[in-house]
Amino acid sequence: MRGLQTTLPLLLPALILLHLLAAPYTKVEESFNLQATHDILVHGTPLSDLPTHIRSTYDHIAFPGAVPRTFIGSLILAWLTRAFLHADIFGHARAFGNAVLGTPLHFAHSQLIFHSLVKASAQTTARFILGSLTALSLIRYSKGLSRAYGKSVGGWYVLLQATQFHIPFYASRTLPNTFALLLTTEAARAFLPVPNQNAVGQRSQVRRGIYLLVAAGVIFRAEIALLLTTQVVFLLASRRTDLRTVILAGLPAAFLSIAASVLVDSTFWLRPVWPELASFIFNILHGSSSEWGVSPWHTYFTSSLPKLLLNPLAIPLICASLYLPATKRAAAALVLPQLAYVALYSAQPHKEARFVIYAIPPLTAAAALGASYVWTRRARTVVYRIGALALVGGVG
């Protein structure tokens, strides 16, 4: 059993890698961050005369897109990719070349090999790193669930998350939503209860969650401001925090995140810009996102969430966890802020499933509460045995 608990979380990175290898190509929504990662990785960011260098080599100057997007995620991803290639592939290639040729490779030869490797594998490597970071955030969330509600809940979370399609598929894709998902999942972990934690520790956890949601909204996706709002309202209503803590966490986080975005993105866009503010003005105030299509108000609830959750047992298990006296309080903390966020965002006419993907880990966690409740009682009655068999069939 202990071996299973140790190896089960590895299912998530394995599935993410499988989706990466099975679907290595990208589509238009991923193009900005992927091209930005390429440009930073290949063309670099020289400190001397950076504006001229960007203007002459970077793709976004000629093809800016409908709205500016942040470079922060691509910058970090490019740095990690370069470090990975230098540390592993480049070093191994040079050692292999030395062994085969019987003579040391000079710097020029090494650089030639490195650039060949970059062209051949950098895209896959960058996506592998992003997928690994997403997997790490999901594994950390499962461990947070195990700590909060028991190892059975953490295990069922992994199994239910693994039976979905969209998160493993999107996990390695260079969408702004994927970068944001890393932060929102970490925030969701921070909002989980910790047994026997004192008041100081609880406030620290809440502050960390607020920091992460603010950063995700300010830097990557403005709609996360709605998720921050619903989460904070729930925390205040359930007396898990107070307004002073929210303000003291939110204001500095907003200031630092805005400063980071404006500083980095103004440098790369060669003009003063806060990308998510520009996106908010374009999509919300001007309503221009409707040019990409509109959907009925109920689409997220009747189409997107069922598709994202995918497993046919997920929604019944969520409902069960909200109904059962033993789990309803924990389930409400997981479910209500997410559904409130989805409801508020449903007012936006243009809808895509990736806009509400941040709700899926907590909703899946609520399903795991229900699954764990049934599974741990499988020996009690025939009804629980049938339920346990259904669970095995649902994740098998």
GROMACS .gro file of C-alpha atoms in nm:
model
  396
    1MET     CA    1   0.000   0.000   0.000
    2ARG     CA    2   0.281   0.240   0.085
    3GLY     CA    3   0.446   0.170  -0.250
    4LEU     CA    4   0.118   0.248  -0.428
    5GLN     CA    5   0.083   0.577  -0.240
    6THR     CA    6   0.437   0.668  -0.343
    7THR     CA    7   0.405   0.580  -0.711
    8LEU     CA    8   0.044   0.685  -0.773
    9PRO     CA    9   0.122   1.059  -0.810
   10LEU     CA   10   0.366   0.970  -1.091
   11LEU     CA   11   0.061   0.886  -1.299
   12LEU     CA   12  -0.001   1.257  -1.361
   13PRO     CA   13   0.341   1.350  -1.510
   14ALA     CA   14   0.336   1.027  -1.711
   15LEU     CA   15   0.001   1.118  -1.867
   16ILE     CA   16   0.112   1.476  -1.934
   17LEU     CA   17   0.424   1.346  -2.110
   18LEU     CA   18   0.212   1.102  -2.310
   19HIS     CA   19  -0.014   1.385  -2.429
   20LEU     CA   20   0.291   1.593  -2.520
   21LEU     CA   21   0.442   1.315  -2.729
   22ALA     CA   22   0.110   1.217  -2.886
   23ALA     CA   23   0.018   1.576  -2.978
   24PRO     CA   24   0.346   1.765  -3.029
   25TYR     CA   25   0.204   2.040  -3.247
   26THR     CA   26   0.043   2.362  -3.132
   27LYS     CA   27  -0.242   2.593  -3.228
   28VAL     CA   28  -0.293   2.966  -3.249
   29GLU     CA   29  -0.377   3.034  -2.883
   30GLU     CA   30  -0.037   2.898  -2.784
   31SER     CA   31   0.159   3.079  -3.050
   32PHE     CA   32   0.253   3.398  -2.866
   33ASN     CA   33   0.412   3.234  -2.564
   34LEU     CA   34   0.576   2.964  -2.772
   35GLN     CA   35   0.725   3.216  -3.014
   36ALA     CA   36   0.831   3.441  -2.727
   37THR     CA   37   1.002   3.147  -2.557
   38HIS     CA   38   1.178   3.067  -2.885
   39ASP     CA   39   1.292   3.426  -2.937
   40ILE     CA   40   1.429   3.461  -2.585
   41LEU     CA   41   1.598   3.122  -2.606
   42VAL     CA   42   1.750   3.166  -2.952
   43HIS     CA   43   1.806   3.542  -2.980
   44GLY     CA   44   1.873   3.612  -2.614
   45THR     CA   45   1.829   3.930  -2.412
   46PRO     CA   46   2.153   4.126  -2.440
   47LEU     CA   47   2.183   4.409  -2.190
   48SER     CA   48   2.337   4.643  -2.445
   49ASP     CA   49   2.092   4.804  -2.687
   50LEU     CA   50   1.811   4.559  -2.609
   51PRO     CA   51   1.540   4.763  -2.789
   52THR     CA   52   1.728   4.749  -3.118
   53HIS     CA   53   1.791   4.378  -3.072
   54ILE     CA   54   1.423   4.310  -3.000
   55ARG     CA   55   1.308   4.522  -3.292
   56SER     CA   56   1.533   4.340  -3.537
   57THR     CA   57   1.493   3.979  -3.421
   58TYR     CA   58   1.176   3.922  -3.216
   59ASP     CA   59   0.858   3.802  -3.386
   60HIS     CA   60   0.600   4.000  -3.186
   61ILE     CA   61   0.713   4.333  -3.330
   62ALA     CA   62   0.594   4.230  -3.677
   63PHE     CA   63   0.302   4.016  -3.552
   64PRO     CA   64   0.173   4.177  -3.231
   65GLY     CA   65  -0.165   4.003  -3.214
   66ALA     CA   66  -0.497   4.152  -3.108
   67VAL     CA   67  -0.373   4.245  -2.759
   68PRO     CA   68  -0.028   4.240  -2.597
   69ARG     CA   69   0.051   3.940  -2.380
   70THR     CA   70   0.296   3.912  -2.095
   71PHE     CA   71   0.649   3.789  -2.151
   72ILE     CA   72   0.699   3.684  -1.789
   73GLY     CA   73   0.593   3.322  -1.834
   74SER     CA   74   0.792   3.285  -2.156
   75LEU     CA   75   1.096   3.448  -2.001
   76ILE     CA   76   1.101   3.204  -1.709
   77LEU     CA   77   1.028   2.909  -1.937
   78ALA     CA   78   1.307   3.007  -2.177
   79TRP     CA   79   1.556   3.040  -1.892
   80LEU     CA   80   1.460   2.698  -1.757
   81THR     CA   81   1.479   2.545  -2.104
   82ARG     CA   82   1.822   2.692  -2.168
   83ALA     CA   83   1.947   2.570  -1.831
   84PHE     CA   84   1.809   2.223  -1.904
   85LEU     CA   85   1.965   2.207  -2.249
   86HIS     CA   86   2.300   2.337  -2.129
   87ALA     CA   87   2.312   2.113  -1.825
   88ASP     CA   88   2.201   1.790  -1.988
   89ILE     CA   89   2.174   1.767  -2.364
   90PHE     CA   90   2.461   2.001  -2.442
   91GLY     CA   91   2.698   1.836  -2.195
   92HIS     CA   92   2.609   1.486  -2.305
   93ALA     CA   93   2.640   1.579  -2.672
   94ARG     CA   94   2.987   1.721  -2.616
   95ALA     CA   95   3.097   1.414  -2.418
   96PHE     CA   96   2.958   1.187  -2.689
   97GLY     CA   97   3.135   1.388  -2.959
   98ASN     CA   98   3.464   1.372  -2.772
   99ALA     CA   99   3.432   0.996  -2.735
  100VAL     CA  100   3.340   0.939  -3.099
  101LEU     CA  101   3.587   1.181  -3.256
  102GLY     CA  102   3.866   1.104  -3.014
  103THR     CA  103   3.953   1.472  -2.988
  104PRO     CA  104   3.818   1.754  -2.772
  105LEU     CA  105   3.542   1.957  -2.932
  106HIS     CA  106   3.632   2.322  -2.951
  107PHE     CA  107   3.392   2.594  -2.840
  108ALA     CA  108   3.271   2.661  -3.195
  109HIS     CA  109   3.190   2.295  -3.244
  110SER     CA  110   3.011   2.288  -2.910
  111GLN     CA  111   2.804   2.591  -3.002
  112LEU     CA  112   2.714   2.435  -3.336
  113ILE     CA  113   2.594   2.119  -3.163
  114PHE     CA  114   2.401   2.323  -2.908
  115HIS     CA  115   2.219   2.530  -3.168
  116SER     CA  116   2.137   2.216  -3.367
  117LEU     CA  117   1.989   2.062  -3.055
  118VAL     CA  118   1.794   2.378  -2.979
  119LYS     CA  119   1.636   2.379  -3.323
  120ALA     CA  120   1.553   2.010  -3.302
  121SER     CA  121   1.424   1.980  -2.948
  122ALA     CA  122   1.374   2.316  -2.778
  123GLN     CA  123   0.999   2.327  -2.836
  124THR     CA  124   0.948   1.980  -2.691
  125THR     CA  125   1.188   2.056  -2.408
  126ALA     CA  126   1.011   2.380  -2.318
  127ARG     CA  127   0.674   2.208  -2.320
  128PHE     CA  128   0.815   1.919  -2.117
  129ILE     CA  129   0.935   2.164  -1.852
  130LEU     CA  130   0.600   2.345  -1.844
  131GLY     CA  131   0.417   2.013  -1.821
  132SER     CA  132   0.647   1.902  -1.540
  133LEU     CA  133   0.573   2.221  -1.347
  134THR     CA  134   0.200   2.168  -1.395
  135ALA     CA  135   0.233   1.807  -1.281
  136LEU     CA  136   0.427   1.921  -0.976
  137SER     CA  137   0.153   2.167  -0.881
  138LEU     CA  138  -0.112   1.894  -0.916
  139ILE     CA  139   0.095   1.648  -0.710
  140ARG     CA  140   0.146   1.910  -0.441
  141TYR     CA  141  -0.228   1.972  -0.441
  142SER     CA  142  -0.295   1.599  -0.398
  143LYS     CA  143  -0.054   1.591  -0.104
  144GLY     CA  144  -0.232   1.891   0.045
  145LEU     CA  145  -0.559   1.700   0.017
  146SER     CA  146  -0.400   1.398   0.184
  147ARG     CA  147  -0.283   1.616   0.470
  148ALA     CA  148  -0.619   1.790   0.506
  149TYR     CA  149  -0.864   1.503   0.455
  150GLY     CA  150  -0.665   1.179   0.457
  151LYS     CA  151  -0.450   0.982   0.216
  152SER     CA  152  -0.750   0.814   0.058
  153VAL     CA  153  -0.880   1.151  -0.064
  154GLY     CA  154  -0.540   1.242  -0.210
  155GLY     CA  155  -0.522   0.908  -0.388
  156TRP     CA  156  -0.869   0.935  -0.535
  157TYR     CA  157  -0.794   1.288  -0.647
  158VAL     CA  158  -0.498   1.163  -0.852
  159LEU     CA  159  -0.705   0.884  -1.006
  160LEU     CA  160  -0.997   1.111  -1.094
  161GLN     CA  161  -0.769   1.384  -1.228
  162ALA     CA  162  -0.587   1.126  -1.439
  163THR     CA  163  -0.912   1.008  -1.600
  164GLN     CA  164  -0.978   1.356  -1.736
  165PHE     CA  165  -0.850   1.473  -2.072
  166HIS     CA  166  -0.816   1.849  -2.072
  167ILE     CA  167  -0.574   1.918  -1.787
  168PRO     CA  168  -0.319   1.653  -1.895
  169PHE     CA  169  -0.358   1.782  -2.251
  170TYR     CA  170  -0.327   2.152  -2.168
  171ALA     CA  171  -0.061   2.103  -1.899
  172SER     CA  172   0.233   2.139  -2.139
  173ARG     CA  173   0.075   2.392  -2.375
  174THR     CA  174   0.204   2.747  -2.368
  175LEU     CA  175  -0.129   2.913  -2.303
  176PRO     CA  176  -0.157   3.203  -2.060
  177ASN     CA  177  -0.419   2.987  -1.889
  178THR     CA  178  -0.162   2.712  -1.826
  179PHE     CA  179   0.080   2.953  -1.661
  180ALA     CA  180  -0.212   3.084  -1.455
  181LEU     CA  181  -0.321   2.729  -1.367
  182LEU     CA  182   0.013   2.670  -1.197
  183LEU     CA  183  -0.054   2.960  -0.962
  184THR     CA  184  -0.425   2.895  -0.906
  185THR     CA  185  -0.358   2.531  -0.817
  186GLU     CA  186  -0.092   2.636  -0.568
  187ALA     CA  187  -0.339   2.890  -0.430
  188ALA     CA  188  -0.604   2.619  -0.396
  189ARG     CA  189  -0.351   2.415  -0.197
  190ALA     CA  190  -0.285   2.713   0.029
  191PHE     CA  191  -0.657   2.743   0.107
  192LEU     CA  192  -0.681   2.380   0.221
  193PRO     CA  193  -0.706   2.332   0.598
  194VAL     CA  194  -0.406   2.200   0.787
  195PRO     CA  195  -0.486   1.982   1.090
  196ASN     CA  196  -0.386   2.130   1.426
  197GLN     CA  197  -0.261   2.450   1.266
  198ASN     CA  198  -0.263   2.760   1.485
  199ALA     CA  199  -0.417   3.095   1.392
  200VAL     CA  200  -0.085   3.241   1.277
  201GLY     CA  201  -0.029   2.949   1.042
  202GLN     CA  202  -0.383   2.978   0.904
  203ARG     CA  203  -0.336   3.348   0.827
  204SER     CA  204  -0.005   3.271   0.659
  205GLN     CA  205  -0.171   3.007   0.440
  206VAL     CA  206  -0.449   3.245   0.340
  207ARG     CA  207  -0.203   3.523   0.261
  208ARG     CA  208  -0.003   3.290   0.038
  209GLY     CA  209  -0.316   3.188  -0.150
  210ILE     CA  210  -0.413   3.552  -0.202
  211TYR     CA  211  -0.062   3.640  -0.322
  212LEU     CA  212  -0.079   3.365  -0.583
  213LEU     CA  213  -0.427   3.450  -0.710
  214VAL     CA  214  -0.341   3.819  -0.735
  215ALA     CA  215  -0.023   3.741  -0.929
  216ALA     CA  216  -0.210   3.504  -1.161
  217GLY     CA  217  -0.476   3.765  -1.234
  218VAL     CA  218  -0.248   4.065  -1.271
  219ILE     CA  219   0.017   3.893  -1.483
  220PHE     CA  220  -0.148   3.612  -1.678
  221ARG     CA  221  -0.530   3.617  -1.690
  222ALA     CA  222  -0.746   3.905  -1.571
  223GLU     CA  223  -1.054   3.686  -1.517
  224ILE     CA  224  -0.886   3.534  -1.212
  225ALA     CA  225  -0.983   3.855  -1.032
  226LEU     CA  226  -1.332   3.702  -1.023
  227LEU     CA  227  -1.197   3.380  -0.873
  228LEU     CA  228  -1.006   3.584  -0.616
  229THR     CA  229  -1.328   3.767  -0.530
  230THR     CA  230  -1.538   3.454  -0.483
  231GLN     CA  231  -1.263   3.283  -0.283
  232VAL     CA  232  -1.213   3.581  -0.053
  233VAL     CA  233  -1.588   3.624   0.001
  234PHE     CA  234  -1.615   3.258   0.100
  235LEU     CA  235  -1.317   3.283   0.336
  236LEU     CA  236  -1.469   3.591   0.499
  237ALA     CA  237  -1.815   3.434   0.524
  238SER     CA  238  -1.673   3.116   0.679
  239ARG     CA  239  -1.458   3.320   0.920
  240ARG     CA  240  -1.135   3.164   0.796
  241THR     CA  241  -0.986   3.509   0.750
  242ASP     CA  242  -1.060   3.875   0.815
  243LEU     CA  243  -1.069   4.185   0.598
  244ARG     CA  244  -0.743   4.317   0.741
  245THR     CA  245  -0.555   4.003   0.634
  246VAL     CA  246  -0.706   4.023   0.287
  247ILE     CA  247  -0.609   4.387   0.240
  248LEU     CA  248  -0.259   4.346   0.381
  249ALA     CA  249  -0.200   4.052   0.147
  250GLY     CA  250  -0.383   4.178  -0.161
  251LEU     CA  251  -0.250   4.531  -0.194
  252PRO     CA  252   0.125   4.452  -0.179
  253ALA     CA  253   0.074   4.153  -0.408
  254ALA     CA  254  -0.111   4.369  -0.660
  255PHE     CA  255   0.152   4.643  -0.646
  256LEU     CA  256   0.443   4.404  -0.693
  257SER     CA  257   0.268   4.207  -0.968
  258ILE     CA  258   0.173   4.520  -1.161
  259ALA     CA  259   0.525   4.656  -1.123
  260ALA     CA  260   0.678   4.330  -1.247
  261SER     CA  261   0.444   4.308  -1.545
  262VAL     CA  262   0.484   4.671  -1.647
  263LEU     CA  263   0.862   4.659  -1.609
  264VAL     CA  264   0.917   4.334  -1.800
  265ASP     CA  265   0.650   4.377  -2.064
  266SER     CA  266   0.721   4.741  -2.137
  267THR     CA  267   1.080   4.637  -2.201
  268PHE     CA  268   0.982   4.370  -2.452
  269TRP     CA  269   0.694   4.558  -2.615
  270LEU     CA  270   0.908   4.874  -2.642
  271ARG     CA  271   0.629   5.090  -2.499
  272PRO     CA  272   0.459   5.135  -2.162
  273VAL     CA  273   0.210   4.851  -2.124
  274TRP     CA  274   0.034   4.636  -1.868
  275PRO     CA  275  -0.089   4.349  -2.088
  276GLU     CA  276  -0.377   4.226  -1.875
  277LEU     CA  277  -0.517   4.576  -1.841
  278ALA     CA  278  -0.502   4.612  -2.220
  279SER     CA  279  -0.671   4.273  -2.253
  280PHE     CA  280  -0.944   4.373  -2.007
  281ILE     CA  281  -1.015   4.694  -2.198
  282PHE     CA  282  -1.020   4.512  -2.532
  283ASN     CA  283  -1.227   4.210  -2.427
  284ILE     CA  284  -1.457   4.347  -2.157
  285LEU     CA  285  -1.495   4.722  -2.194
  286HIS     CA  286  -1.495   4.717  -2.574
  287GLY     CA  287  -1.658   4.374  -2.597
  288SER     CA  288  -1.422   4.275  -2.876
  289SER     CA  289  -1.386   3.915  -2.762
  290SER     CA  290  -1.734   3.854  -2.903
  291GLU     CA  291  -1.579   3.872  -3.248
  292TRP     CA  292  -1.442   3.523  -3.177
  293GLY     CA  293  -1.792   3.389  -3.111
  294VAL     CA  294  -2.055   3.398  -2.837
  295SER     CA  295  -2.224   3.123  -2.638
  296PRO     CA  296  -2.536   3.102  -2.420
  297TRP     CA  297  -2.499   3.202  -2.055
  298HIS     CA  298  -2.531   2.841  -1.937
  299THR     CA  299  -2.256   2.698  -2.159
  300TYR     CA  300  -1.997   2.659  -1.886
  301PHE     CA  301  -2.239   2.461  -1.668
  302THR     CA  302  -2.407   2.253  -1.936
  303SER     CA  303  -2.108   2.189  -2.163
  304SER     CA  304  -1.765   2.306  -2.047
  305LEU     CA  305  -1.755   2.176  -1.689
  306PRO     CA  306  -1.895   1.831  -1.776
  307LYS     CA  307  -1.637   1.801  -2.055
  308LEU     CA  308  -1.353   1.920  -1.834
  309LEU     CA  309  -1.448   1.683  -1.552
  310LEU     CA  310  -1.511   1.411  -1.814
  311ASN     CA  311  -1.535   1.113  -1.578
  312PRO     CA  312  -1.909   1.030  -1.559
  313LEU     CA  313  -1.875   0.970  -1.185
  314ALA     CA  314  -1.729   1.314  -1.113
  315ILE     CA  315  -2.050   1.517  -1.095
  316PRO     CA  316  -2.246   1.255  -0.894
  317LEU     CA  317  -1.953   1.230  -0.653
  318ILE     CA  318  -1.940   1.608  -0.614
  319CYS     CA  319  -2.312   1.613  -0.539
  320ALA     CA  320  -2.270   1.329  -0.290
  321SER     CA  321  -1.985   1.506  -0.112
  322LEU     CA  322  -2.201   1.818  -0.078
  323TYR     CA  323  -2.488   1.611   0.063
  324LEU     CA  324  -2.314   1.373   0.303
  325PRO     CA  325  -2.286   1.516   0.657
  326ALA     CA  326  -1.929   1.388   0.695
  327THR     CA  327  -1.800   1.570   0.386
  328LYS     CA  328  -2.037   1.856   0.307
  329ARG     CA  329  -1.843   2.125   0.494
  330ALA     CA  330  -1.513   2.039   0.327
  331ALA     CA  331  -1.684   1.997  -0.010
  332ALA     CA  332  -1.853   2.336   0.018
  333ALA     CA  333  -1.515   2.503   0.071
  334LEU     CA  334  -1.387   2.338  -0.245
  335VAL     CA  335  -1.693   2.377  -0.466
  336LEU     CA  336  -1.876   2.700  -0.384
  337PRO     CA  337  -1.601   2.953  -0.469
  338GLN     CA  338  -1.536   2.774  -0.799
  339LEU     CA  339  -1.900   2.755  -0.906
  340ALA     CA  340  -1.953   3.117  -0.806
  341TYR     CA  341  -1.655   3.212  -1.023
  342VAL     CA  342  -1.795   3.018  -1.318
  343ALA     CA  343  -2.138   3.177  -1.267
  344LEU     CA  344  -1.994   3.529  -1.264
  345TYR     CA  345  -1.776   3.464  -1.567
  346SER     CA  346  -2.076   3.326  -1.755
  347ALA     CA  347  -2.183   3.688  -1.806
  348GLN     CA  348  -1.900   3.721  -2.059
  349PRO     CA  349  -2.049   3.629  -2.400
  350HIS     CA  350  -1.731   3.472  -2.544
  351LYS     CA  351  -1.670   3.142  -2.371
  352GLU     CA  352  -1.398   2.879  -2.392
  353ALA     CA  353  -1.340   2.582  -2.164
  354ARG     CA  354  -0.985   2.692  -2.085
  355PHE     CA  355  -1.120   3.009  -1.922
  356VAL     CA  356  -1.267   2.803  -1.636
  357ILE     CA  357  -1.006   2.528  -1.618
  358TYR     CA  358  -0.879   2.669  -1.287
  359ALA     CA  359  -1.195   2.536  -1.121
  360ILE     CA  360  -1.124   2.175  -1.214
  361PRO     CA  361  -0.867   2.073  -0.949
  362PRO     CA  362  -1.087   2.186  -0.655
  363LEU     CA  363  -1.400   2.035  -0.814
  364THR     CA  364  -1.213   1.710  -0.870
  365ALA     CA  365  -1.101   1.725  -0.508
  366ALA     CA  366  -1.465   1.744  -0.401
  367ALA     CA  367  -1.536   1.437  -0.613
  368ALA     CA  368  -1.243   1.266  -0.440
  369LEU     CA  369  -1.406   1.336  -0.103
  370GLY     CA  370  -1.715   1.149  -0.218
  371ALA     CA  371  -1.510   0.866  -0.368
  372SER     CA  372  -1.308   0.824  -0.051
  373TYR     CA  373  -1.625   0.816   0.160
  374VAL     CA  374  -1.769   0.532  -0.048
  375TRP     CA  375  -1.442   0.341  -0.080
  376THR     CA  376  -1.357   0.338   0.290
  377ARG     CA  377  -1.704   0.196   0.365
  378ARG     CA  378  -1.703  -0.069   0.093
  379ALA     CA  379  -1.710  -0.356   0.344
  380ARG     CA  380  -2.017  -0.230   0.531
  381THR     CA  381  -2.314  -0.282   0.301
  382VAL     CA  382  -2.403  -0.406  -0.045
  383VAL     CA  383  -2.473  -0.050  -0.157
  384TYR     CA  384  -2.121   0.059  -0.069
  385ARG     CA  385  -1.977  -0.249  -0.241
  386ILE     CA  386  -2.162  -0.160  -0.559
  387GLY     CA  387  -2.042   0.198  -0.527
  388ALA     CA  388  -1.684   0.078  -0.482
  389LEU     CA  389  -1.712  -0.138  -0.794
  390ALA     CA  390  -1.844   0.163  -0.985
  391LEU     CA  391  -1.544   0.365  -0.867
  392VAL     CA  392  -1.301   0.098  -0.984
  393GLY     CA  393  -1.478   0.086  -1.319
  394GLY     CA  394  -1.478   0.464  -1.343
  395VAL     CA  395  -1.101   0.497  -1.306
  396GLY     CA  396  -1.000   0.163  -1.455
   0.00000   0.00000   0.00000
